[in-house]
PDB file of C-alpha atoms in Angstrom:
ATOM      1  CA  MET S   1     -15.451 -19.669   5.079  1.00  0.00           C
ATOM      2  CA  SER S   2     -16.210 -17.297   7.973  1.00  0.00           C
ATOM      3  CA  GLU S   3     -18.781 -14.527   7.741  1.00  0.00           C
ATOM      4  CA  SER S   4     -16.081 -11.870   8.273  1.00  0.00           C
ATOM      5  CA  SER S   5     -14.081 -13.073   5.245  1.00  0.00           C
ATOM      6  CA  ARG S   6     -17.173 -12.783   3.022  1.00  0.00           C
ATOM      7  CA  LYS S   7     -17.571  -9.082   3.747  1.00  0.00           C
ATOM      8  CA  LYS S   8     -15.992  -6.604   1.371  1.00  0.00           C
ATOM      9  CA  LEU S   9     -12.874  -5.058   2.862  1.00  0.00           C
ATOM     10  CA  THR S  10     -12.932  -1.269   2.772  1.00  0.00           C
ATOM     11  CA  ILE S  11     -10.465   1.063   4.435  1.00  0.00           C
ATOM     12  CA  SER S  12      -9.901   4.720   3.639  1.00  0.00           C
ATOM     13  CA  ARG S  13      -6.615   6.608   3.431  1.00  0.00           C
ATOM     14  CA  ASP S  14      -7.551   8.564   6.566  1.00  0.00           C
ATOM     15  CA  GLU S  15      -8.100   5.311   8.473  1.00  0.00           C
ATOM     16  CA  ILE S  16      -4.717   4.021   7.292  1.00  0.00           C
ATOM     17  CA  ARG S  17      -3.054   7.250   8.432  1.00  0.00           C
ATOM     18  CA  ALA S  18      -4.829   6.955  11.796  1.00  0.00           C
ATOM     19  CA  LEU S  19      -3.481   3.413  12.220  1.00  0.00           C
ATOM     20  CA  TYR S  20       0.004   4.595  11.255  1.00  0.00           C
ATOM     21  CA  ALA S  21      -0.212   7.322  13.886  1.00  0.00           C
ATOM     22  CA  GLN S  22      -1.052   4.714  16.535  1.00  0.00           C
ATOM     23  CA  GLY S  23       2.371   3.170  16.105  1.00  0.00           C
ATOM     24  CA  GLU S  24       4.150   0.081  14.895  1.00  0.00           C
ATOM     25  CA  ASP S  25       1.924  -2.481  16.630  1.00  0.00           C
ATOM     26  CA  ALA S  26      -1.221  -1.155  14.940  1.00  0.00           C
ATOM     27  CA  VAL S  27       0.372  -1.387  11.484  1.00  0.00           C
ATOM     28  CA  ILE S  28       1.631  -4.920  12.193  1.00  0.00           C
ATOM     29  CA  ALA S  29      -1.847  -5.991  13.313  1.00  0.00           C
ATOM     30  CA  LEU S  30      -3.371  -4.592  10.118  1.00  0.00           C
ATOM     31  CA  VAL S  31      -0.874  -6.367   7.848  1.00  0.00           C
ATOM     32  CA  GLU S  32      -1.263  -9.651   9.728  1.00  0.00           C
ATOM     33  CA  GLY S  33      -5.044  -9.394   9.406  1.00  0.00           C
ATOM     34  CA  LEU S  34      -4.774  -8.773   5.669  1.00  0.00           C
ATOM     35  CA  LEU S  35      -2.425 -11.736   5.252  1.00  0.00           C
ATOM     36  CA  GLU S  36      -4.819 -13.992   7.150  1.00  0.00           C
ATOM     37  CA  ARG S  37      -7.731 -12.802   5.041  1.00  0.00           C
ATOM     38  CA  THR S  38      -5.746 -13.399   1.837  1.00  0.00           C
ATOM     39  CA  THR S  39      -4.924 -16.954   2.905  1.00  0.00           C
ATOM     40  CA  VAL S  40      -8.597 -17.732   3.531  1.00  0.00           C
ATOM     41  CA  LEU S  41      -9.625 -16.303   0.167  1.00  0.00           C
ATOM     42  CA  GLU S  42      -6.870 -18.193  -1.667  1.00  0.00           C
ATOM     43  CA  GLU S  43      -8.033 -21.449  -0.104  1.00  0.00           C
ATOM     44  CA  ARG S  44     -11.597 -20.664  -1.126  1.00  0.00           C
ATOM     45  CA  VAL S  45     -10.554 -19.953  -4.727  1.00  0.00           C
ATOM     46  CA  GLU S  46      -8.526 -23.160  -4.884  1.00  0.00           C
ATOM     47  CA  ALA S  47     -11.505 -25.185  -3.636  1.00  0.00           C
ATOM     48  CA  LEU S  48     -13.802 -23.602  -6.227  1.00  0.00           C
ATOM     49  CA  GLU S  49     -11.282 -24.202  -9.024  1.00  0.00           C
ATOM     50  CA  ASN S  50     -11.008 -27.853  -8.051  1.00  0.00           C
ATOM     51  CA  GLN S  51     -14.777 -28.144  -8.031  1.00  0.00           C
ATOM     52  CA  ILE S  52     -15.132 -26.532 -11.461  1.00  0.00           C
ATOM     53  CA  SER S  53     -12.433 -28.738 -13.015  1.00  0.00           C
ATOM     54  CA  LYS S  54     -14.300 -31.937 -12.124  1.00  0.00           C
ATOM     55  CA  ASN S  55     -16.350 -33.695 -14.822  1.00  0.00           C
ATOM     56  CA  SER S  56     -17.781 -37.132 -15.569  1.00  0.00           C
ATOM     57  CA  ARG S  57     -14.361 -38.419 -16.646  1.00  0.00           C
ATOM     58  CA  ASN S  58     -12.397 -37.583 -13.511  1.00  0.00           C
ATOM     59  CA  SER S  59     -15.135 -37.811 -10.869  1.00  0.00           C
ATOM     60  CA  SER S  60     -18.459 -39.442 -10.070  1.00  0.00           C
ATOM     61  CA  LYS S  61     -20.413 -36.596 -11.681  1.00  0.00           C
ATOM     62  CA  ALA S  62     -23.040 -37.509 -14.266  1.00  0.00           C
ATOM     63  CA  PRO S  63     -22.225 -36.793 -17.962  1.00  0.00           C
ATOM     64  CA  SER S  64     -25.224 -34.479 -18.116  1.00  0.00           C
ATOM     65  CA  SER S  65     -23.412 -32.115 -15.760  1.00  0.00           C
ATOM     66  CA  ASP S  66     -20.483 -31.611 -18.158  1.00  0.00           C
ATOM     67  CA  GLY S  67     -20.007 -28.543 -20.304  1.00  0.00           C
ATOM     68  CA  PHE S  68     -21.132 -24.942 -20.009  1.00  0.00           C
ATOM     69  CA  LYS S  69     -24.732 -24.102 -19.423  1.00  0.00           C
ATOM     70  CA  PRO S  70     -26.370 -21.871 -22.048  1.00  0.00           C
ATOM     71  CA  ARG S  71     -26.327 -18.212 -21.169  1.00  0.00           C
ATOM     72  CA  VAL S  72     -29.720 -16.954 -20.035  1.00  0.00           C
ATOM     73  CA  LYS S  73     -30.840 -13.963 -22.029  1.00  0.00           C
ATOM     74  CA  SER S  74     -31.994 -11.077 -19.911  1.00  0.00           C
ATOM     75  CA  GLN S  75     -35.728 -10.337 -20.137  1.00  0.00           C
ATOM     76  CA  ARG S  76     -35.155  -6.753 -19.059  1.00  0.00           C
ATOM     77  CA  ARG S  77     -36.077  -4.182 -21.661  1.00  0.00           C
ATOM     78  CA  LYS S  78     -33.309  -1.817 -22.720  1.00  0.00           C
ATOM     79  CA  SER S  79     -33.613   1.558 -21.057  1.00  0.00           C
ATOM     80  CA  GLU S  80     -33.230   4.813 -22.946  1.00  0.00           C
ATOM     81  CA  ARG S  81     -31.245   6.280 -20.072  1.00  0.00           C
ATOM     82  CA  SER S  82     -27.458   6.231 -20.237  1.00  0.00           C
ATOM     83  CA  SER S  83     -25.473   4.182 -17.751  1.00  0.00           C
ATOM     84  CA  GLY S  84     -23.995   5.767 -14.657  1.00  0.00           C
ATOM     85  CA  GLY S  85     -25.279   8.604 -12.522  1.00  0.00           C
ATOM     86  CA  GLN S  86     -28.310  10.442 -13.841  1.00  0.00           C
ATOM     87  CA  PRO S  87     -28.724  14.238 -14.041  1.00  0.00           C
ATOM     88  CA  GLY S  88     -29.766  15.626 -10.673  1.00  0.00           C
ATOM     89  CA  HIS S  89     -28.326  12.694  -8.757  1.00  0.00           C
ATOM     90  CA  PRO S  90     -26.225  13.951  -5.798  1.00  0.00           C
ATOM     91  CA  GLY S  91     -22.590  13.064  -6.385  1.00  0.00           C
ATOM     92  CA  ALA S  92     -19.948  12.109  -3.852  1.00  0.00           C
ATOM     93  CA  THR S  93     -16.732  14.157  -3.726  1.00  0.00           C
ATOM     94  CA  LEU S  94     -13.700  14.261  -1.458  1.00  0.00           C
ATOM     95  CA  GLU S  95     -13.957  16.608   1.488  1.00  0.00           C
ATOM     96  CA  TRP S  96     -11.874  19.788   1.504  1.00  0.00           C
ATOM     97  CA  SER S  97      -8.933  19.491   3.878  1.00  0.00           C
ATOM     98  CA  GLU S  98      -8.036  22.323   6.231  1.00  0.00           C
ATOM     99  CA  GLU S  99      -4.590  20.814   6.849  1.00  0.00           C
ATOM    100  CA  VAL S 100      -2.281  21.462   3.897  1.00  0.00           C
ATOM    101  CA  HIS S 101       1.287  20.149   3.823  1.00  0.00           C
ATOM    102  CA  HIS S 102       2.542  21.753   0.612  1.00  0.00           C
ATOM    103  CA  VAL S 103       1.423  24.724  -1.483  1.00  0.00           C
ATOM    104  CA  GLU S 104       2.223  25.213  -5.169  1.00  0.00           C
ATOM    105  CA  GLN S 105       1.350  28.599  -6.659  1.00  0.00           C
ATOM    106  CA  HIS S 106       0.726  28.958 -10.385  1.00  0.00           C
ATOM    107  CA  SER S 107       1.460  32.507 -11.549  1.00  0.00           C
ATOM    108  CA  ILE S 108      -0.033  34.457 -14.440  1.00  0.00           C
ATOM    109  CA  THR S 109       2.510  36.356 -16.530  1.00  0.00           C
ATOM    110  CA  ALA S 110       0.312  37.806 -19.270  1.00  0.00           C
ATOM    111  CA  CYS S 111      -3.340  38.334 -20.215  1.00  0.00           C
ATOM    112  CA  SER S 112      -4.734  35.405 -22.195  1.00  0.00           C
ATOM    113  CA  VAL S 113      -6.743  37.777 -24.444  1.00  0.00           C
ATOM    114  CA  CYS S 114      -4.622  40.840 -25.216  1.00  0.00           C
ATOM    115  CA  GLY S 115      -1.187  39.703 -24.040  1.00  0.00           C
ATOM    116  CA  GLN S 116      -0.768  42.561 -21.539  1.00  0.00           C
ATOM    117  CA  SER S 117       1.873  41.817 -18.889  1.00  0.00           C
ATOM    118  CA  LEU S 118       0.392  40.944 -15.496  1.00  0.00           C
ATOM    119  CA  SER S 119       3.666  40.537 -13.599  1.00  0.00           C
ATOM    120  CA  ASP S 120       3.137  43.689 -11.508  1.00  0.00           C
ATOM    121  CA  VAL S 121      -0.643  43.306 -11.113  1.00  0.00           C
ATOM    122  CA  ALA S 122      -1.909  42.415  -7.623  1.00  0.00           C
ATOM    123  CA  VAL S 123      -3.648  39.065  -7.168  1.00  0.00           C
ATOM    124  CA  ALA S 124      -7.424  39.555  -7.044  1.00  0.00           C
ATOM    125  CA  ALA S 125      -8.297  36.059  -5.800  1.00  0.00           C
ATOM    126  CA  TRP S 126      -7.065  32.476  -5.669  1.00  0.00           C
ATOM    127  CA  ASP S 127      -8.704  29.541  -7.439  1.00  0.00           C
ATOM    128  CA  LEU S 128      -7.990  26.579  -5.180  1.00  0.00           C
ATOM    129  CA  ARG S 129      -7.726  22.849  -5.840  1.00  0.00           C
ATOM    130  CA  GLN S 130      -6.322  20.075  -3.663  1.00  0.00           C
ATOM    131  CA  VAL S 131      -4.564  16.823  -4.543  1.00  0.00           C
ATOM    132  CA  ARG S 132      -4.384  14.004  -2.014  1.00  0.00           C
ATOM    133  CA  ASP S 133      -1.425  11.708  -2.448  1.00  0.00           C
ATOM    134  CA  MET S 134       1.046   9.626  -0.481  1.00  0.00           C
ATOM    135  CA  ALA S 135       4.473  11.029   0.290  1.00  0.00           C
ATOM    136  CA  PRO S 136       7.341   9.292  -1.550  1.00  0.00           C
ATOM    137  CA  ILE S 137       9.078   6.530   0.360  1.00  0.00           C
ATOM    138  CA  GLN S 138      12.514   7.789   1.370  1.00  0.00           C
ATOM    139  CA  LEU S 139      15.282   5.532   2.594  1.00  0.00           C
ATOM    140  CA  THR S 140      16.986   6.724   5.780  1.00  0.00           C
ATOM    141  CA  VAL S 141      20.340   5.514   7.080  1.00  0.00           C
ATOM    142  CA  THR S 142      21.067   5.593  10.812  1.00  0.00           C
ATOM    143  CA  GLU S 143      24.704   5.258  11.826  1.00  0.00           C
ATOM    144  CA  HIS S 144      25.258   3.817  15.289  1.00  0.00           C
ATOM    145  CA  GLN S 145      28.471   5.006  16.919  1.00  0.00           C
ATOM    146  CA  ALA S 146      29.684   3.197  20.027  1.00  0.00           C
ATOM    147  CA  GLU S 147      32.312   4.937  22.092  1.00  0.00           C
ATOM    148  CA  VAL S 148      35.715   3.338  22.572  1.00  0.00           C
ATOM    149  CA  LYS S 149      37.633   4.513  25.635  1.00  0.00           C
ATOM    150  CA  CYS S 150      40.875   3.416  27.231  1.00  0.00           C
ATOM    151  CA  CYS S 151      40.879   3.182  31.015  1.00  0.00           C
ATOM    152  CA  PRO S 152      43.681   5.439  32.343  1.00  0.00           C
ATOM    153  CA  GLN S 153      44.170   3.205  35.373  1.00  0.00           C
ATOM    154  CA  CYS S 154      44.352  -0.360  33.955  1.00  0.00           C
ATOM    155  CA  GLN S 155      44.657   0.475  30.240  1.00  0.00           C
ATOM    156  CA  THR S 156      41.593  -1.678  29.378  1.00  0.00           C
ATOM    157  CA  LEU S 157      39.969  -0.807  26.049  1.00  0.00           C
ATOM    158  CA  ASN S 158      36.239  -0.333  26.712  1.00  0.00           C
ATOM    159  CA  ARG S 159      33.575  -0.265  23.984  1.00  0.00           C
ATOM    160  CA  GLY S 160      30.021   1.057  24.143  1.00  0.00           C
ATOM    161  CA  GLU S 161      27.120  -1.379  23.797  1.00  0.00           C
ATOM    162  CA  PHE S 162      25.104  -1.400  20.574  1.00  0.00           C
ATOM    163  CA  PRO S 163      21.330  -2.010  20.780  1.00  0.00           C
ATOM    164  CA  PRO S 164      20.403  -5.721  20.484  1.00  0.00           C
ATOM    165  CA  HIS S 165      18.885  -5.264  17.020  1.00  0.00           C
ATOM    166  CA  VAL S 166      22.109  -3.715  15.663  1.00  0.00           C
ATOM    167  CA  ASN S 167      24.190  -6.847  15.261  1.00  0.00           C
ATOM    168  CA  SER S 168      26.201  -6.412  12.046  1.00  0.00           C
ATOM    169  CA  GLY S 169      28.217  -3.812  10.188  1.00  0.00           C
ATOM    170  CA  VAL S 170      25.504  -2.930   7.656  1.00  0.00           C
ATOM    171  CA  GLN S 171      21.995  -4.344   7.855  1.00  0.00           C
ATOM    172  CA  TYR S 172      18.347  -3.746   6.983  1.00  0.00           C
ATOM    173  CA  GLY S 173      16.098  -2.137   9.580  1.00  0.00           C
ATOM    174  CA  ALA S 174      12.890  -3.668  10.945  1.00  0.00           C
ATOM    175  CA  SER S 175      10.557  -1.353   8.998  1.00  0.00           C
ATOM    176  CA  LEU S 176      12.242  -2.120   5.673  1.00  0.00           C
ATOM    177  CA  LYS S 177      12.127  -5.856   6.402  1.00  0.00           C
ATOM    178  CA  ARG S 178       8.403  -5.675   7.105  1.00  0.00           C
ATOM    179  CA  LEU S 179       7.840  -3.782   3.865  1.00  0.00           C
ATOM    180  CA  MET S 180       9.697  -6.448   1.885  1.00  0.00           C
ATOM    181  CA  VAL S 181       7.732  -9.263   3.519  1.00  0.00           C
ATOM    182  CA  TYR S 182       4.480  -7.415   2.828  1.00  0.00           C
ATOM    183  CA  LEU S 183       5.357  -6.915  -0.844  1.00  0.00           C
ATOM    184  CA  LEU S 184       6.419 -10.532  -1.208  1.00  0.00           C
ATOM    185  CA  ARG S 185       3.576 -12.303   0.603  1.00  0.00           C
ATOM    186  CA  PHE S 186       0.592  -9.995   0.191  1.00  0.00           C
ATOM    187  CA  ASN S 187       1.137  -8.386  -3.212  1.00  0.00           C
ATOM    188  CA  ARG S 188       3.255 -11.170  -4.742  1.00  0.00           C
ATOM    189  CA  LEU S 189       5.825  -8.610  -5.903  1.00  0.00           C
ATOM    190  CA  ARG S 190       9.543  -9.061  -6.385  1.00  0.00           C
ATOM    191  CA  CYS S 191      11.146  -7.241  -3.479  1.00  0.00           C
ATOM    192  CA  CYS S 192      14.331  -6.501  -5.414  1.00  0.00           C
ATOM    193  CA  THR S 193      12.375  -4.611  -8.086  1.00  0.00           C
ATOM    194  CA  ALA S 194       9.952  -2.871  -5.720  1.00  0.00           C
ATOM    195  CA  THR S 195      12.522  -1.579  -3.237  1.00  0.00           C
ATOM    196  CA  ARG S 196      14.788  -0.337  -6.016  1.00  0.00           C
ATOM    197  CA  ARG S 197      11.893   1.533  -7.637  1.00  0.00           C
ATOM    198  CA  GLU S 198      10.304   2.939  -4.466  1.00  0.00           C
ATOM    199  CA  CYS S 199      13.311   3.479  -2.177  1.00  0.00           C
ATOM    200  CA  GLY S 200      16.279   3.541  -4.539  1.00  0.00           C
ATOM    201  CA  LEU S 201      17.737   0.602  -2.592  1.00  0.00           C
ATOM    202  CA  LYS S 202      19.315  -2.415  -4.287  1.00  0.00           C
ATOM    203  CA  VAL S 203      18.377  -5.494  -2.253  1.00  0.00           C
ATOM    204  CA  SER S 204      20.102  -8.829  -2.760  1.00  0.00           C
ATOM    205  CA  SER S 205      17.963 -11.788  -3.791  1.00  0.00           C
ATOM    206  CA  GLY S 206      18.253 -13.292  -0.310  1.00  0.00           C
ATOM    207  CA  GLY S 207      17.949 -10.078   1.663  1.00  0.00           C
ATOM    208  CA  TYR S 208      14.208 -10.330   2.218  1.00  0.00           C
ATOM    209  CA  MET S 209      14.522 -13.879   3.583  1.00  0.00           C
ATOM    210  CA  LEU S 210      16.000 -12.582   6.839  1.00  0.00           C
ATOM    211  CA  PRO S 211      13.800 -13.048   9.949  1.00  0.00           C
ATOM    212  CA  VAL S 212      11.542 -10.098  10.662  1.00  0.00           C
ATOM    213  CA  PRO S 213      11.201  -8.905  14.280  1.00  0.00           C
ATOM    214  CA  MET S 214       7.555  -8.537  15.306  1.00  0.00           C
ATOM    215  CA  ALA S 215       8.111  -6.163  18.211  1.00  0.00           C
TER     216      ALA S 215
END
């Protein structure tokens, strides 16, 4: 197992957004790297499982090596402090974002103590909080329209050329295909269920088996 595959994989949402902004090739490279890493880890797990399952009956191991070893009792004395961060320990919080995409205002209609109406009272200040989340996945449909013109001189019916990747009446786009392959191979999810839940699209059982363009 390589040294790189032993390291813990960490990637922040901002880094993912930065990769997305770099374009399609950057996202493809990331997914391919994750798939390669997953394959290496799966092979490692399989090798360890095979090693654990061996005993004196199905291998050349000595009988003394069979069974579970007794659990070693910790010699550490129990601390009176509670688990987790201790009082005074500096915590880590998300940074405040200056770029805001949506604003939701929560109005006050009446005083919480006396019930006096506050509808016409000017706002004294705003108490602000921010929520970071991913935008919902929205399915888009692009209709390709090729012109059809009749030559006035020879009466030949001429048709416009569709792009090479548009080769059937109704089809899945490259981005949706990549998403389905990612869900199937990396997350082991059923594409039919995932795409219906996330995109509102009903995919046939064989739809995600179509070849995926890599460029």
